[in-house]
Tab-separated table of C-alpha atoms and ligand atoms in Angstrom:
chain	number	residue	atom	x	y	z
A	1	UNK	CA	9.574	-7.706	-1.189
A	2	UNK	CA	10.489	-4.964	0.724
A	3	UNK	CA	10.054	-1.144	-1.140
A	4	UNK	CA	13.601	-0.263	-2.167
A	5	UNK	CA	14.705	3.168	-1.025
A	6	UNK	CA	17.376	5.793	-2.083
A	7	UNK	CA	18.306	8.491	0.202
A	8	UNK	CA	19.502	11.804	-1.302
A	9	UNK	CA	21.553	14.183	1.447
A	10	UNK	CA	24.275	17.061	1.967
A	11	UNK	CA	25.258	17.050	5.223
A	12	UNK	CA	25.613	15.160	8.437
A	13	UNK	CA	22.976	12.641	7.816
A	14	UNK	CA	20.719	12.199	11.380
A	15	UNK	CA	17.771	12.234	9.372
A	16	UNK	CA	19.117	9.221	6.878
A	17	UNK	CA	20.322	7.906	10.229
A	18	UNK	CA	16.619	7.550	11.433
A	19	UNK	CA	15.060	6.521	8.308
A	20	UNK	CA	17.506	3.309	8.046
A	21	UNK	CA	17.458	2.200	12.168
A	22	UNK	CA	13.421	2.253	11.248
A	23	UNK	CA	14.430	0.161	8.043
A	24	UNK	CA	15.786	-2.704	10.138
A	25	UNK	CA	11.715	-3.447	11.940
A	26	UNK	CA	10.808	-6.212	11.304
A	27	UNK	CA	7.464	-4.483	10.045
A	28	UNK	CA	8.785	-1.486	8.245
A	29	UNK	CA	8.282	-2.830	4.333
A	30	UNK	CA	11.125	-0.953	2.907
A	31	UNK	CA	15.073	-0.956	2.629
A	32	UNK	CA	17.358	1.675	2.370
A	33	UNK	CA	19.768	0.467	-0.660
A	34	UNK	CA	21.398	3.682	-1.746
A	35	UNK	CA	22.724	6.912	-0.206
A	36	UNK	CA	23.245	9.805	-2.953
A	37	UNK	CA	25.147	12.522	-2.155
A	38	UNK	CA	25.958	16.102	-3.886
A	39	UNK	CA	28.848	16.671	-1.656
A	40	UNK	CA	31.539	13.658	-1.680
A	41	UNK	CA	32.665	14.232	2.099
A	42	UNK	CA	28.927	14.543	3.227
A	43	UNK	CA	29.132	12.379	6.780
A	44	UNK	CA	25.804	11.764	6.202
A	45	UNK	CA	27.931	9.270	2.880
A	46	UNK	CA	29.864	7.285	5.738
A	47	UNK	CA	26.353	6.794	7.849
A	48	UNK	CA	25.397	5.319	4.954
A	49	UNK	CA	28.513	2.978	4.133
A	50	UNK	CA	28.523	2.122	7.984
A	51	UNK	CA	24.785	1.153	8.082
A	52	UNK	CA	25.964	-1.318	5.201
A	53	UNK	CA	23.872	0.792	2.161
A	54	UNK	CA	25.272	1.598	-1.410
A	55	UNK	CA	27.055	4.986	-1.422
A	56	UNK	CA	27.237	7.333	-3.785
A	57	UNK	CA	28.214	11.154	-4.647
A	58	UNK	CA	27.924	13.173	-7.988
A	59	UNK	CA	29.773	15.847	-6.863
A	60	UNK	CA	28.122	19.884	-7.879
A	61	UNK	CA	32.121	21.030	-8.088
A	62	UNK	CA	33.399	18.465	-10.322
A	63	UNK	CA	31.013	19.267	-13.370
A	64	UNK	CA	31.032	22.286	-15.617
A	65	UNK	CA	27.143	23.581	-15.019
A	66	UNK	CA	24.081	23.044	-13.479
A	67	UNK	CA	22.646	21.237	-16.180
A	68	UNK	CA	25.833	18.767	-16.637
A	69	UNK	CA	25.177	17.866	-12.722
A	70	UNK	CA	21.696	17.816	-12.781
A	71	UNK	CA	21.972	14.709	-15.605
A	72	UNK	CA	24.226	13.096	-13.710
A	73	UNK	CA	22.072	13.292	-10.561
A	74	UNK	CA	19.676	11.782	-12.940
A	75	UNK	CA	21.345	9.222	-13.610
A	76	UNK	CA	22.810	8.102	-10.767
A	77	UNK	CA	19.519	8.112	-8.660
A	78	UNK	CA	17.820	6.284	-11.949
A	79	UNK	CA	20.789	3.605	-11.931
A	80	UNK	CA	19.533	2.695	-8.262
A	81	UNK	CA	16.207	1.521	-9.048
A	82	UNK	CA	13.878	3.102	-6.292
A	83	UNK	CA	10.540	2.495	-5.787
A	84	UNK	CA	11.136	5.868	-3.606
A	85	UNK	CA	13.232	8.642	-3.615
A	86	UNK	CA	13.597	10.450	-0.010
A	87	UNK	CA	15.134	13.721	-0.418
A	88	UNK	CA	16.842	13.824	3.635
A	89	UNK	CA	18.643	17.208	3.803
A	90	UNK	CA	19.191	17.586	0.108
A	91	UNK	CA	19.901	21.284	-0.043
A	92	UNK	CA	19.870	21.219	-3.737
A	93	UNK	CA	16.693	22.013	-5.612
A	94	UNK	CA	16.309	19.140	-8.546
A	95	UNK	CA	15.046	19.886	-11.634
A	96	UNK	CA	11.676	19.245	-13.928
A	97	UNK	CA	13.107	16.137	-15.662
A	98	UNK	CA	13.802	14.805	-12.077
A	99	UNK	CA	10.408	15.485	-10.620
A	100	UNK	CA	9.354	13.699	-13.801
A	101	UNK	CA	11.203	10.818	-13.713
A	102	UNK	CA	10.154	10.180	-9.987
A	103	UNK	CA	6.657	11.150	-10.439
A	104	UNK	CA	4.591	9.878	-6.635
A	105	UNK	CA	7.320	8.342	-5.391
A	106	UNK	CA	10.197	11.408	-4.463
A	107	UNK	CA	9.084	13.309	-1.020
A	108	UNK	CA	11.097	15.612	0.868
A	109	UNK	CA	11.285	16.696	4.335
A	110	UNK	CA	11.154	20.349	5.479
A	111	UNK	CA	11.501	22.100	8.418
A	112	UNK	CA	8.589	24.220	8.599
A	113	UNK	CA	5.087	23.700	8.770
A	114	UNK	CA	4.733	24.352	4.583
A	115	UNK	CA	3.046	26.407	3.209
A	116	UNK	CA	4.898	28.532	5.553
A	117	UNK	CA	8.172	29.419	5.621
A	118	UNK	CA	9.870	27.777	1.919
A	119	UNK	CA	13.094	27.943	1.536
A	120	UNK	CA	16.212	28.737	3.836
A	121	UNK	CA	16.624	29.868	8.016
A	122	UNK	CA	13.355	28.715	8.651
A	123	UNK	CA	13.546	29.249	12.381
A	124	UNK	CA	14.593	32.751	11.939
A	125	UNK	CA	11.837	33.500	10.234
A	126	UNK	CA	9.405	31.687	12.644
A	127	UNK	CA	11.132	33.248	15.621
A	128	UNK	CA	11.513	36.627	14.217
A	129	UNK	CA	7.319	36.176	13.644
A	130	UNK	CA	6.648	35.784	17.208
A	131	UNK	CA	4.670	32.035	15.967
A	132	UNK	CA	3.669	29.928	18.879
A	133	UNK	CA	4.480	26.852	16.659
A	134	UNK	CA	7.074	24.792	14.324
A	135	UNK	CA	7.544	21.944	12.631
A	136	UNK	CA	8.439	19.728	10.064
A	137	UNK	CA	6.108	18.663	6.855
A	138	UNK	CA	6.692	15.708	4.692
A	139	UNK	CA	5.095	16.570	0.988
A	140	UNK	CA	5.618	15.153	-2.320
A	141	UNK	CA	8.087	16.966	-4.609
A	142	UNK	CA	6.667	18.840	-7.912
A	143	UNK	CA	8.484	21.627	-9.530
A	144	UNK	CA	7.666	24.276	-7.022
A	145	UNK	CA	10.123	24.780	-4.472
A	146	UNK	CA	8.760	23.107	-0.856
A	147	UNK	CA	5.834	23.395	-2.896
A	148	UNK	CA	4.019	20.192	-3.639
A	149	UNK	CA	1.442	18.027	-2.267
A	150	UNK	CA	1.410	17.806	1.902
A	151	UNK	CA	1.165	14.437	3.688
A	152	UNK	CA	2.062	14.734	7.100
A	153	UNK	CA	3.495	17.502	9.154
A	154	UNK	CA	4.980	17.106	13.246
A	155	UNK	CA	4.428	20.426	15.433
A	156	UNK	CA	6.219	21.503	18.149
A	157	UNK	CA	5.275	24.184	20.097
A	158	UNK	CA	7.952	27.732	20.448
A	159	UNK	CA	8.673	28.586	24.061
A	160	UNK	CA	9.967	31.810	24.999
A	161	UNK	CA	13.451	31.146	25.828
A	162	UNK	CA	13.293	29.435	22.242
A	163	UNK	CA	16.609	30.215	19.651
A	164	UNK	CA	17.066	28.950	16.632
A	165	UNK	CA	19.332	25.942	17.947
A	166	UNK	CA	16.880	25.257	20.240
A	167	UNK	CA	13.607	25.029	18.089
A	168	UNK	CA	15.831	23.410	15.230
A	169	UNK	CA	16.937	20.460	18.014
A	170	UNK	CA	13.465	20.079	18.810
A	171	UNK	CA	12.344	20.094	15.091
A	172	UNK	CA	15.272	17.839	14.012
A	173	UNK	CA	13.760	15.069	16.686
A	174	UNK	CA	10.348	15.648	15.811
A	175	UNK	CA	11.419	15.184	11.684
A	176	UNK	CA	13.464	11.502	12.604
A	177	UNK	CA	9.873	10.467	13.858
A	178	UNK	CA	7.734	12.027	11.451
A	179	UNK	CA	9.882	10.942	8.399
A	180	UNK	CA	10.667	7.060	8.194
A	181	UNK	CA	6.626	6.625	9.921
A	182	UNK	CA	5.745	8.375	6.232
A	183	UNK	CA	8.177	6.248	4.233
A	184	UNK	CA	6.424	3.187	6.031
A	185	UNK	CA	3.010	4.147	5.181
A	186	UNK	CA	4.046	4.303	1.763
A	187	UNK	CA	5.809	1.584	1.485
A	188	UNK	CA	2.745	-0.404	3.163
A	189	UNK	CA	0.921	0.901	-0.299
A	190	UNK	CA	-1.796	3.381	2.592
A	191	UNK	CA	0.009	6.194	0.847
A	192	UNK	CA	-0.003	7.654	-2.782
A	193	UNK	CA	0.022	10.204	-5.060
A	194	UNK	CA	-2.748	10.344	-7.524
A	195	UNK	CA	-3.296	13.575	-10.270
A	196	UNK	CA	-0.906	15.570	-7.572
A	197	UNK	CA	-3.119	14.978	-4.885
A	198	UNK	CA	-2.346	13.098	-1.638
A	199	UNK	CA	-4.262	9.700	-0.822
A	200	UNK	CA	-3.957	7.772	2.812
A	201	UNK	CA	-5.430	4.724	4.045
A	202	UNK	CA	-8.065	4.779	0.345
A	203	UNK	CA	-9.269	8.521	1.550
A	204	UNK	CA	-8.337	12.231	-0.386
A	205	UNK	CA	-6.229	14.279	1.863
A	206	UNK	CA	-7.606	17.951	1.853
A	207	UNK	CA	-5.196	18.690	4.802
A	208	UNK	CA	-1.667	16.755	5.551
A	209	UNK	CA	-1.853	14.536	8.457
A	210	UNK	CA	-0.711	17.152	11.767
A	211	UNK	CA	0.566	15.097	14.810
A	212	UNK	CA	2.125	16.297	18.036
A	213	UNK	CA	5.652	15.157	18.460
A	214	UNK	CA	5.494	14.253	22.616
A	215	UNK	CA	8.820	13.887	24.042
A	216	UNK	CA	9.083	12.539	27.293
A	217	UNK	CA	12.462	13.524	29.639
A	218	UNK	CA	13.891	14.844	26.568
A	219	UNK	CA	14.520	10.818	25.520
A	220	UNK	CA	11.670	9.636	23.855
A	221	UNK	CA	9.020	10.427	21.289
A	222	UNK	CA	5.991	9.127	20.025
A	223	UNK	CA	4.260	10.522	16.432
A	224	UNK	CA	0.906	10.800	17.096
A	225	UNK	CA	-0.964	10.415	13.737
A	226	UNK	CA	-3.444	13.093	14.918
A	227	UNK	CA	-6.909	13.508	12.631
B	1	GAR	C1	16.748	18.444	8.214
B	1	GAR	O1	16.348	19.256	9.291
B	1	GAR	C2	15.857	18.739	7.019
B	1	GAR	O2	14.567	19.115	7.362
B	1	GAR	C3	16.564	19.887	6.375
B	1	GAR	O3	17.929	19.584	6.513
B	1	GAR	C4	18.125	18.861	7.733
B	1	GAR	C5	19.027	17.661	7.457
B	1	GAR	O4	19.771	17.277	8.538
B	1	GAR	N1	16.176	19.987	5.007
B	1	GAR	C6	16.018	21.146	4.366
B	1	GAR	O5	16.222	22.216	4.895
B	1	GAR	C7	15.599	21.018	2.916
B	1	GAR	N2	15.038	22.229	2.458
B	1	GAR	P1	20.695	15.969	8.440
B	1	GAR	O6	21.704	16.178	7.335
B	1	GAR	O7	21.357	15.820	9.770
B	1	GAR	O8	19.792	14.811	8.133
């Protein structure tokens, strides 16, 4: 049976986009059921109904506070049934009951090489920092914010003539490689999450998996699992 997947998002969707094309391999173990959204006119909510998943939205305006919303995010993502939540652009931060309820099996998808950069304008910060490199890390969710156990992470390297629409294209490309190959080695059962630490292939990950996104004539791209 393939892993069941629910795909939480705000905005436009490319990321949820790349996840479900990977869905349809033959080889990729996992489905893409349901699409959650905290914004009902997220595009990223008619990807979804157009790629044929179950779409939903709970709404942040529509209830009274925080913690009304947050229980109906709950539910609604519980009502699904995942074996794994992906968090794709959710710009919402979800709260301890959540993290509890999905326990190993909620991961989220930032655009910075974590533990750098948490948080918001990411390639700002990187820019304004003169780094020579970006990226994008996959990492389990816990309660601290971009904070929990790494898995993987895609680098791409900062030119000069780099802006922040620049590196975040690049980044953006690198993340719809990185992301649904991670989903796949969990849903293959060669990645877990055991007493918050991460395990791939039977081994203890010290380190997240680094790989260099190549892209050749600005087309294609390859994730290369690195060490
Ligand atoms: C992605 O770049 C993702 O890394 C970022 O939002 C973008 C979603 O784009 N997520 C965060 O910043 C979460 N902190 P999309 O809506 O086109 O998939």
């Amino acid at each position: 049976m393939p892993l069941s997947v629910t795909v939480l998002l705000s905005g436009g969707g490319t990321t949820f986009d790349a996840i479900q094309s990977y869905s349809q391999r033959d080889d990729s173990g996992f489905n893409v059921t349901d699409v959650i959204s905290d914004t009902y006119d997220a595009y990223g909510l008619t990807r979804a109904r157009n790629a044929g998943c179950r779409s939903h939205y709970v709404n942040y305006n529509d209830y009274e506070d925080r913690a009304d919303f947050d229980e109906a995010l709950l539910r609604a993502t519980a009502e699904t049934s995942p074996d794994l939540v992906v968090l794709a652009g959710f710009m919402r931060i979800v709260n301890p009951e959540f993290v509890r309820a999905f326990s190993g099996k909620l991961i989220n998808i930032h655009p910075s090489l974590l533990p750098s950069y948490p948080g918001l304008n990411t390639y700002q910060r990187a820019l304004q920092a003169g780094d020579s490199e970006h990226g994008s890390t996959v990492h389990f969710v816990n309660d601290v914010l971009d904070g929990g156990p790494l898995i993987a992470q895609a680098i791409v390297n900062i030119e000069t003539n780099d802006t922040p629409k620049s590196l975040s294209t690049k980044v953006q490309r690198a993340e719809r490689i990185l992301y649904p190959v991670v989903i796949h080695w969990f849903a293959s059962g060669r990645l877990i999450m055991r007493d918050s630490e991460v395990w791939l292939n039977g081994a203890k990950r010290t380190t997240p998996i680094r790989g260099i996104v190549n892209i050749h004539n600005n087309e294609e791209f390859e994730f290369d699992e690195g060490a």
